[in-house]
Amino acid sequence: VRKVTVNLGERTYPVIIGREILSNIPEICLELNIPKRVAIITDKHVAGIHLTSIKNSLRHHGFTVTEIIISPGERQKSLTTTNRIVTQLLEARLPRNSAIISFGGGVVGDIAGFTAAIYRRGIMLVQVPTTLLGQVESSIGGKTAVNHPLSKNAVGAFHQPRFVFSDVAFLSTLPKREIICGLGEILKYSMLQESILTFLESHLDEILLGNPEILEDIICRCNSVKAALIEEDEKETNPSGGRAVLNLGHSVGHALEDLSKYKLHHGEAVVIGLRWELEIARAAGIIDEHIYKQYASLLNRVPYHPDISYIKREAVIKKVAAHAAGAGMVLPKGMEEIVITKEISPKIIRSVSAKFIR
Ligand SMILES: NC(=O)c1ccc[n+]([C@@H]2O[C@H](COP(=O)([O-])OP(=O)(O)OC[C@H]3O[C@@H](n4cnc5c(N)ncnc54)[C@H](O)[C@@H]3O)[C@@H](O)[C@H]2O)c1
Ligand SMILES: [Zn+2]
């Protein structure tokens, strides 16, 4: 079992990572003073495969467990579903002194986390991510949110978990598509830490094949980088660095995810986003040519080449240009060197987009 600590003063918490470690979870709950009254929030896919084992393990150690099962998919990240969950929590009489255990991918994590942030003005949260994207990225850092028809992640709160519990064994039942999604977030870390780049150059294929040891290793590496960024800039208030560098690939990624009407999954959109943004960094003369080649050859090895011709090119250009001029674009410059710039012109975005959408 490995541990990465997120140091945030009195909100400090551990991220526990390991293989076949589910039986340890009650013990960790007891150690960290998680109340004996808990609600597990999960989705139908995860419930069908993994819910019984976690539930029984907690009940066996004296926990009273309420289970709340939502439908899978990004569309559930809504205020409507949140309200439905709150109703179920109230019906189950979940008191203030209780905890929500989020058990699923990033969708469940974001909505369960948001519910924990607002239910009775906030109750404890434990993140038990079951997707690669969840374990690498979304379970850590306290960002919780649901979508609004006008904008993704529009309504949310910062609510840090009491601990994160990542059992790599869950990933053995993950569809191939979801491995690519996790890889999307992992790839951005290769632009933040040279040792991750080198590791991926050697082990990309093993990640794609779901090798548990390699997965555990890369999850730990990415978690350490993310923990340091959160410690430095918990609420993303530093406009020129800090946590915002985690938005690599996301200016284009979010635009594509949105315009695909969520046909593209978040992590898939990030894979494509990283490719576009790498070309944008080159077209704008920002990235060192040697580094460009290294990232390009890694990104090209990812076996993901979807047809996105159903997305309107002009709409992407418009959205990305607006984002670039507003929040700014996060782009790779050199080894472990990132810039956040508002200087990317629509002309550059248009010329690069032609390579990706007809
Ligand atoms: N809060 C953050 O910091 C943060 C960061 C990145 C992404 N996100 C959010 O995360 C979401 C994407 O998360 P995701 O990629 O995990 O998608 P997801 O939660 O939709 O999960 C993907 C699919 O895998 C299924 N699944 C989950 N675990 C499984 C398992 N062990 N075996 C079999 N199937 C399983 C789910 O039911 C779902 O169908 C997006 O909404 C994104 O905005 C949040
Ligand atoms: Zn992301």
PDB file of C-alpha atoms in Angstrom, residues 89-294:
ATOM      1  CA  LEU A  89     -30.505  11.118   2.154  1.00  0.00           C
ATOM      2  CA  LEU A  90     -33.318  12.859   4.025  1.00  0.00           C
ATOM      3  CA  GLU A  91     -35.593   9.847   3.690  1.00  0.00           C
ATOM      4  CA  ALA A  92     -32.813   7.698   5.138  1.00  0.00           C
ATOM      5  CA  ARG A  93     -32.466  10.296   7.940  1.00  0.00           C
ATOM      6  CA  LEU A  94     -28.780  10.723   7.359  1.00  0.00           C
ATOM      7  CA  PRO A  95     -27.686  13.027  10.187  1.00  0.00           C
ATOM      8  CA  ARG A  96     -25.134  15.857  10.098  1.00  0.00           C
ATOM      9  CA  ASN A  97     -22.629  13.581  11.754  1.00  0.00           C
ATOM     10  CA  SER A  98     -22.372  11.152   8.863  1.00  0.00           C
ATOM     11  CA  ALA A  99     -20.295  10.674   5.748  1.00  0.00           C
ATOM     12  CA  ILE A 100     -20.863  10.246   2.055  1.00  0.00           C
ATOM     13  CA  ILE A 101     -18.705   7.640   0.381  1.00  0.00           C
ATOM     14  CA  SER A 102     -18.382   8.361  -3.298  1.00  0.00           C
ATOM     15  CA  PHE A 103     -17.919   5.057  -5.105  1.00  0.00           C
ATOM     16  CA  GLY A 104     -17.437   5.334  -8.860  1.00  0.00           C
ATOM     17  CA  GLY A 105     -15.824   7.372 -11.605  1.00  0.00           C
ATOM     18  CA  GLY A 106     -15.485  11.121 -11.921  1.00  0.00           C
ATOM     19  CA  VAL A 107     -19.178  11.628 -12.575  1.00  0.00           C
ATOM     20  CA  VAL A 108     -20.162   9.966  -9.297  1.00  0.00           C
ATOM     21  CA  GLY A 109     -17.238  11.678  -7.545  1.00  0.00           C
ATOM     22  CA  ASP A 110     -18.269  15.139  -8.684  1.00  0.00           C
ATOM     23  CA  ILE A 111     -21.947  14.758  -7.848  1.00  0.00           C
ATOM     24  CA  ALA A 112     -21.436  12.844  -4.579  1.00  0.00           C
ATOM     25  CA  GLY A 113     -18.774  15.378  -3.572  1.00  0.00           C
ATOM     26  CA  PHE A 114     -21.088  18.275  -4.356  1.00  0.00           C
ATOM     27  CA  THR A 115     -23.895  16.653  -2.389  1.00  0.00           C
ATOM     28  CA  ALA A 116     -21.556  16.174   0.594  1.00  0.00           C
ATOM     29  CA  ALA A 117     -20.626  19.859   0.348  1.00  0.00           C
ATOM     30  CA  ILE A 118     -24.237  21.075   0.573  1.00  0.00           C
ATOM     31  CA  TYR A 119     -26.230  18.414   2.459  1.00  0.00           C
ATOM     32  CA  ARG A 120     -27.036  19.883   5.892  1.00  0.00           C
ATOM     33  CA  ARG A 121     -24.429  22.578   5.112  1.00  0.00           C
ATOM     34  CA  GLY A 122     -21.724  20.011   4.519  1.00  0.00           C
ATOM     35  CA  ILE A 123     -20.899  16.526   5.753  1.00  0.00           C
ATOM     36  CA  MET A 124     -17.788  14.380   5.538  1.00  0.00           C
ATOM     37  CA  LEU A 125     -16.706  12.942   2.221  1.00  0.00           C
ATOM     38  CA  VAL A 126     -14.634   9.882   1.325  1.00  0.00           C
ATOM     39  CA  GLN A 127     -13.596   9.328  -2.280  1.00  0.00           C
ATOM     40  CA  VAL A 128     -13.314   5.739  -3.509  1.00  0.00           C
ATOM     41  CA  PRO A 129     -12.615   6.157  -7.231  1.00  0.00           C
ATOM     42  CA  THR A 130     -13.177   3.154  -9.495  1.00  0.00           C
ATOM     43  CA  THR A 131     -12.010   4.548 -12.858  1.00  0.00           C
ATOM     44  CA  LEU A 132      -8.482   5.318 -13.969  1.00  0.00           C
ATOM     45  CA  LEU A 133      -9.477   8.949 -14.500  1.00  0.00           C
ATOM     46  CA  GLY A 134     -10.947   9.022 -11.010  1.00  0.00           C
ATOM     47  CA  GLN A 135      -7.845   7.552  -9.400  1.00  0.00           C
ATOM     48  CA  VAL A 136      -5.429   9.716 -11.343  1.00  0.00           C
ATOM     49  CA  GLU A 137      -7.287  12.970 -11.224  1.00  0.00           C
ATOM     50  CA  SER A 138     -10.846  13.685 -10.156  1.00  0.00           C
ATOM     51  CA  SER A 139     -10.927  12.166  -6.654  1.00  0.00           C
ATOM     52  CA  ILE A 140      -8.161  14.452  -5.414  1.00  0.00           C
ATOM     53  CA  GLY A 141      -8.250  18.178  -4.870  1.00  0.00           C
ATOM     54  CA  GLY A 142     -11.715  18.944  -3.587  1.00  0.00           C
ATOM     55  CA  LYS A 143     -13.274  20.255  -6.776  1.00  0.00           C
ATOM     56  CA  THR A 144     -16.909  19.146  -6.883  1.00  0.00           C
ATOM     57  CA  ALA A 145     -19.573  20.292  -9.319  1.00  0.00           C
ATOM     58  CA  VAL A 146     -22.576  19.550 -11.467  1.00  0.00           C
ATOM     59  CA  ASN A 147     -23.326  20.844 -14.943  1.00  0.00           C
ATOM     60  CA  HIS A 148     -25.812  23.459 -16.070  1.00  0.00           C
ATOM     61  CA  PRO A 149     -27.328  23.330 -19.558  1.00  0.00           C
ATOM     62  CA  LEU A 150     -25.366  26.497 -20.338  1.00  0.00           C
ATOM     63  CA  SER A 151     -22.029  25.338 -18.953  1.00  0.00           C
ATOM     64  CA  LYS A 152     -20.145  22.311 -17.663  1.00  0.00           C
ATOM     65  CA  ASN A 153     -19.235  22.265 -13.941  1.00  0.00           C
ATOM     66  CA  ALA A 154     -21.147  25.531 -13.529  1.00  0.00           C
ATOM     67  CA  VAL A 155     -22.459  24.862 -10.008  1.00  0.00           C
ATOM     68  CA  GLY A 156     -20.096  23.488  -7.412  1.00  0.00           C
ATOM     69  CA  ALA A 157     -18.004  23.878  -4.310  1.00  0.00           C
ATOM     70  CA  PHE A 158     -14.571  23.081  -2.985  1.00  0.00           C
ATOM     71  CA  HIS A 159     -14.988  20.226  -0.537  1.00  0.00           C
ATOM     72  CA  GLN A 160     -11.933  18.174   0.323  1.00  0.00           C
ATOM     73  CA  PRO A 161     -12.364  14.477   1.144  1.00  0.00           C
ATOM     74  CA  ARG A 162     -11.243  12.969   4.484  1.00  0.00           C
ATOM     75  CA  PHE A 163      -9.311  10.418   2.497  1.00  0.00           C
ATOM     76  CA  VAL A 164      -9.057   8.978  -0.994  1.00  0.00           C
ATOM     77  CA  PHE A 165      -8.925   5.219  -1.426  1.00  0.00           C
ATOM     78  CA  SER A 166      -7.715   3.957  -4.803  1.00  0.00           C
ATOM     79  CA  ASP A 167      -7.753   0.203  -5.258  1.00  0.00           C
ATOM     80  CA  VAL A 168      -6.252  -0.578  -8.655  1.00  0.00           C
ATOM     81  CA  ALA A 169      -8.144  -3.901  -8.605  1.00  0.00           C
ATOM     82  CA  PHE A 170     -11.331  -2.004  -9.514  1.00  0.00           C
ATOM     83  CA  LEU A 171      -9.760  -1.058 -12.841  1.00  0.00           C
ATOM     84  CA  SER A 172      -9.703  -4.683 -14.053  1.00  0.00           C
ATOM     85  CA  THR A 173     -13.412  -4.422 -14.937  1.00  0.00           C
ATOM     86  CA  LEU A 174     -13.106  -1.067 -16.707  1.00  0.00           C
ATOM     87  CA  PRO A 175     -14.033  -0.911 -20.404  1.00  0.00           C
ATOM     88  CA  LYS A 176     -11.082  -0.177 -22.715  1.00  0.00           C
ATOM     89  CA  ARG A 177     -12.603   3.179 -23.586  1.00  0.00           C
ATOM     90  CA  GLU A 178     -12.303   4.306 -19.976  1.00  0.00           C
ATOM     91  CA  ILE A 179      -8.597   3.425 -19.890  1.00  0.00           C
ATOM     92  CA  ILE A 180      -8.076   5.886 -22.759  1.00  0.00           C
ATOM     93  CA  CYS A 181      -9.989   8.474 -20.712  1.00  0.00           C
ATOM     94  CA  GLY A 182      -7.673   8.036 -17.749  1.00  0.00           C
ATOM     95  CA  LEU A 183      -4.718   8.157 -20.075  1.00  0.00           C
ATOM     96  CA  GLY A 184      -5.903  11.575 -21.279  1.00  0.00           C
ATOM     97  CA  GLU A 185      -5.319  13.037 -17.831  1.00  0.00           C
ATOM     98  CA  ILE A 186      -2.122  11.022 -17.312  1.00  0.00           C
ATOM     99  CA  LEU A 187      -0.622  12.399 -20.529  1.00  0.00           C
ATOM    100  CA  LYS A 188      -0.901  15.970 -19.296  1.00  0.00           C
ATOM    101  CA  TYR A 189       1.254  15.049 -16.294  1.00  0.00           C
ATOM    102  CA  SER A 190       4.032  14.097 -18.710  1.00  0.00           C
ATOM    103  CA  MET A 191       4.178  17.810 -19.550  1.00  0.00           C
ATOM    104  CA  LEU A 192       4.494  18.673 -15.858  1.00  0.00           C
ATOM    105  CA  GLN A 193       7.137  16.169 -14.782  1.00  0.00           C
ATOM    106  CA  GLU A 194       9.987  14.826 -16.884  1.00  0.00           C
ATOM    107  CA  SER A 195      10.147  11.513 -14.997  1.00  0.00           C
ATOM    108  CA  ILE A 196       6.495  10.881 -15.886  1.00  0.00           C
ATOM    109  CA  LEU A 197       7.263  11.548 -19.542  1.00  0.00           C
ATOM    110  CA  THR A 198      10.123   9.044 -19.455  1.00  0.00           C
ATOM    111  CA  PHE A 199       7.964   6.530 -17.584  1.00  0.00           C
ATOM    112  CA  LEU A 200       5.197   6.815 -20.174  1.00  0.00           C
ATOM    113  CA  GLU A 201       7.624   6.470 -23.041  1.00  0.00           C
ATOM    114  CA  SER A 202       8.604   3.076 -21.623  1.00  0.00           C
ATOM    115  CA  HIS A 203       5.266   1.890 -20.229  1.00  0.00           C
ATOM    116  CA  LEU A 204       2.459   3.309 -22.370  1.00  0.00           C
ATOM    117  CA  ASP A 205       1.558  -0.083 -23.801  1.00  0.00           C
ATOM    118  CA  GLU A 206       1.373  -1.702 -20.360  1.00  0.00           C
ATOM    119  CA  ILE A 207      -1.013   1.016 -19.210  1.00  0.00           C
ATOM    120  CA  LEU A 208      -3.209   0.319 -22.237  1.00  0.00           C
ATOM    121  CA  LEU A 209      -3.177  -3.370 -21.343  1.00  0.00           C
ATOM    122  CA  GLY A 210      -4.135  -2.589 -17.760  1.00  0.00           C
ATOM    123  CA  ASN A 211      -0.991  -3.894 -16.069  1.00  0.00           C
ATOM    124  CA  PRO A 212      -1.826  -3.379 -12.355  1.00  0.00           C
ATOM    125  CA  GLU A 213       1.710  -2.718 -11.127  1.00  0.00           C
ATOM    126  CA  ILE A 214       2.342  -0.110 -13.800  1.00  0.00           C
ATOM    127  CA  LEU A 215      -1.051   1.469 -13.147  1.00  0.00           C
ATOM    128  CA  GLU A 216      -0.357   1.704  -9.437  1.00  0.00           C
ATOM    129  CA  ASP A 217       2.982   3.323 -10.170  1.00  0.00           C
ATOM    130  CA  ILE A 218       1.666   5.938 -12.608  1.00  0.00           C
ATOM    131  CA  ILE A 219      -1.307   6.776 -10.337  1.00  0.00           C
ATOM    132  CA  CYS A 220       1.104   7.475  -7.454  1.00  0.00           C
ATOM    133  CA  ARG A 221       3.329   9.616  -9.638  1.00  0.00           C
ATOM    134  CA  CYS A 222       0.459  11.720 -10.931  1.00  0.00           C
ATOM    135  CA  ASN A 223      -1.113  12.003  -7.454  1.00  0.00           C
ATOM    136  CA  SER A 224       2.152  13.369  -6.038  1.00  0.00           C
ATOM    137  CA  VAL A 225       2.290  16.079  -8.692  1.00  0.00           C
ATOM    138  CA  LYS A 226      -1.350  16.970  -8.148  1.00  0.00           C
ATOM    139  CA  ALA A 227      -0.980  17.028  -4.350  1.00  0.00           C
ATOM    140  CA  ALA A 228       1.863  19.545  -4.604  1.00  0.00           C
ATOM    141  CA  LEU A 229      -0.176  21.810  -6.898  1.00  0.00           C
ATOM    142  CA  ILE A 230      -3.185  21.715  -4.571  1.00  0.00           C
ATOM    143  CA  GLU A 231      -1.044  22.495  -1.560  1.00  0.00           C
ATOM    144  CA  GLU A 232       0.305  25.518  -3.402  1.00  0.00           C
ATOM    145  CA  ASP A 233      -3.002  26.773  -4.827  1.00  0.00           C
ATOM    146  CA  GLU A 234      -5.959  24.955  -3.264  1.00  0.00           C
ATOM    147  CA  LYS A 235      -8.713  27.033  -4.843  1.00  0.00           C
ATOM    148  CA  GLU A 236      -7.076  27.868  -8.156  1.00  0.00           C
ATOM    149  CA  THR A 237      -6.642  31.541  -7.395  1.00  0.00           C
ATOM    150  CA  ASN A 238      -3.201  31.866  -8.970  1.00  0.00           C
ATOM    151  CA  PRO A 239      -3.857  32.990 -12.569  1.00  0.00           C
ATOM    152  CA  SER A 240      -0.303  32.448 -13.787  1.00  0.00           C
ATOM    153  CA  GLY A 241       0.416  28.925 -12.587  1.00  0.00           C
ATOM    154  CA  GLY A 242      -0.461  26.766  -9.601  1.00  0.00           C
ATOM    155  CA  ARG A 243      -3.423  24.508 -10.036  1.00  0.00           C
ATOM    156  CA  ALA A 244      -4.404  26.048 -13.356  1.00  0.00           C
ATOM    157  CA  VAL A 245      -1.639  24.115 -15.131  1.00  0.00           C
ATOM    158  CA  LEU A 246      -3.875  21.055 -14.697  1.00  0.00           C
ATOM    159  CA  ASN A 247      -6.055  22.606 -17.396  1.00  0.00           C
ATOM    160  CA  LEU A 248      -3.539  21.535 -20.050  1.00  0.00           C
ATOM    161  CA  GLY A 249      -5.531  20.044 -22.910  1.00  0.00           C
ATOM    162  CA  HIS A 250      -8.774  21.349 -21.416  1.00  0.00           C
ATOM    163  CA  SER A 251      -9.342  24.604 -23.365  1.00  0.00           C
ATOM    164  CA  VAL A 252      -9.888  22.546 -26.483  1.00  0.00           C
ATOM    165  CA  GLY A 253     -10.982  19.457 -24.537  1.00  0.00           C
ATOM    166  CA  HIS A 254     -13.919  21.115 -22.792  1.00  0.00           C
ATOM    167  CA  ALA A 255     -15.027  22.781 -26.036  1.00  0.00           C
ATOM    168  CA  LEU A 256     -15.074  19.430 -27.849  1.00  0.00           C
ATOM    169  CA  GLU A 257     -16.725  17.598 -24.961  1.00  0.00           C
ATOM    170  CA  ASP A 258     -19.463  20.231 -24.867  1.00  0.00           C
ATOM    171  CA  LEU A 259     -19.997  20.450 -28.617  1.00  0.00           C
ATOM    172  CA  SER A 260     -20.114  16.658 -28.942  1.00  0.00           C
ATOM    173  CA  LYS A 261     -23.062  16.862 -26.515  1.00  0.00           C
ATOM    174  CA  TYR A 262     -21.033  14.584 -24.241  1.00  0.00           C
ATOM    175  CA  LYS A 263     -20.679  11.900 -26.906  1.00  0.00           C
ATOM    176  CA  LEU A 264     -16.977  12.327 -26.263  1.00  0.00           C
ATOM    177  CA  HIS A 265     -16.146  11.373 -22.705  1.00  0.00           C
ATOM    178  CA  HIS A 266     -14.161  13.894 -20.704  1.00  0.00           C
ATOM    179  CA  GLY A 267     -10.850  12.026 -20.869  1.00  0.00           C
ATOM    180  CA  GLU A 268     -11.229  11.323 -24.580  1.00  0.00           C
ATOM    181  CA  ALA A 269     -11.766  15.016 -25.222  1.00  0.00           C
ATOM    182  CA  VAL A 270      -8.608  15.712 -23.224  1.00  0.00           C
ATOM    183  CA  VAL A 271      -6.554  13.352 -25.437  1.00  0.00           C
ATOM    184  CA  ILE A 272      -7.680  15.280 -28.513  1.00  0.00           C
ATOM    185  CA  GLY A 273      -7.311  18.577 -26.649  1.00  0.00           C
ATOM    186  CA  LEU A 274      -3.685  17.844 -25.825  1.00  0.00           C
ATOM    187  CA  ARG A 275      -2.952  17.094 -29.486  1.00  0.00           C
ATOM    188  CA  TRP A 276      -4.548  20.347 -30.690  1.00  0.00           C
ATOM    189  CA  GLU A 277      -2.958  22.439 -28.000  1.00  0.00           C
ATOM    190  CA  LEU A 278       0.459  20.983 -28.737  1.00  0.00           C
ATOM    191  CA  GLU A 279       0.015  22.133 -32.351  1.00  0.00           C
ATOM    192  CA  ILE A 280      -1.221  25.522 -31.165  1.00  0.00           C
ATOM    193  CA  ALA A 281       1.860  25.903 -28.962  1.00  0.00           C
ATOM    194  CA  ARG A 282       3.997  25.160 -31.991  1.00  0.00           C
ATOM    195  CA  ALA A 283       2.088  27.404 -34.406  1.00  0.00           C
ATOM    196  CA  ALA A 284       2.336  30.252 -31.895  1.00  0.00           C
ATOM    197  CA  GLY A 285       6.088  29.723 -31.611  1.00  0.00           C
ATOM    198  CA  ILE A 286       5.817  28.950 -27.906  1.00  0.00           C
ATOM    199  CA  ILE A 287       7.168  25.418 -27.648  1.00  0.00           C
ATOM    200  CA  ASP A 288      10.736  24.321 -28.041  1.00  0.00           C
ATOM    201  CA  GLU A 289      10.937  22.158 -31.199  1.00  0.00           C
ATOM    202  CA  HIS A 290      12.780  19.318 -29.510  1.00  0.00           C
ATOM    203  CA  ILE A 291      10.139  19.054 -26.768  1.00  0.00           C
ATOM    204  CA  TYR A 292       7.371  19.319 -29.349  1.00  0.00           C
ATOM    205  CA  LYS A 293       8.692  16.231 -31.136  1.00  0.00           C
ATOM    206  CA  GLN A 294       8.950  14.276 -27.910  1.00  0.00           C
TER     207      GLN A 294
END
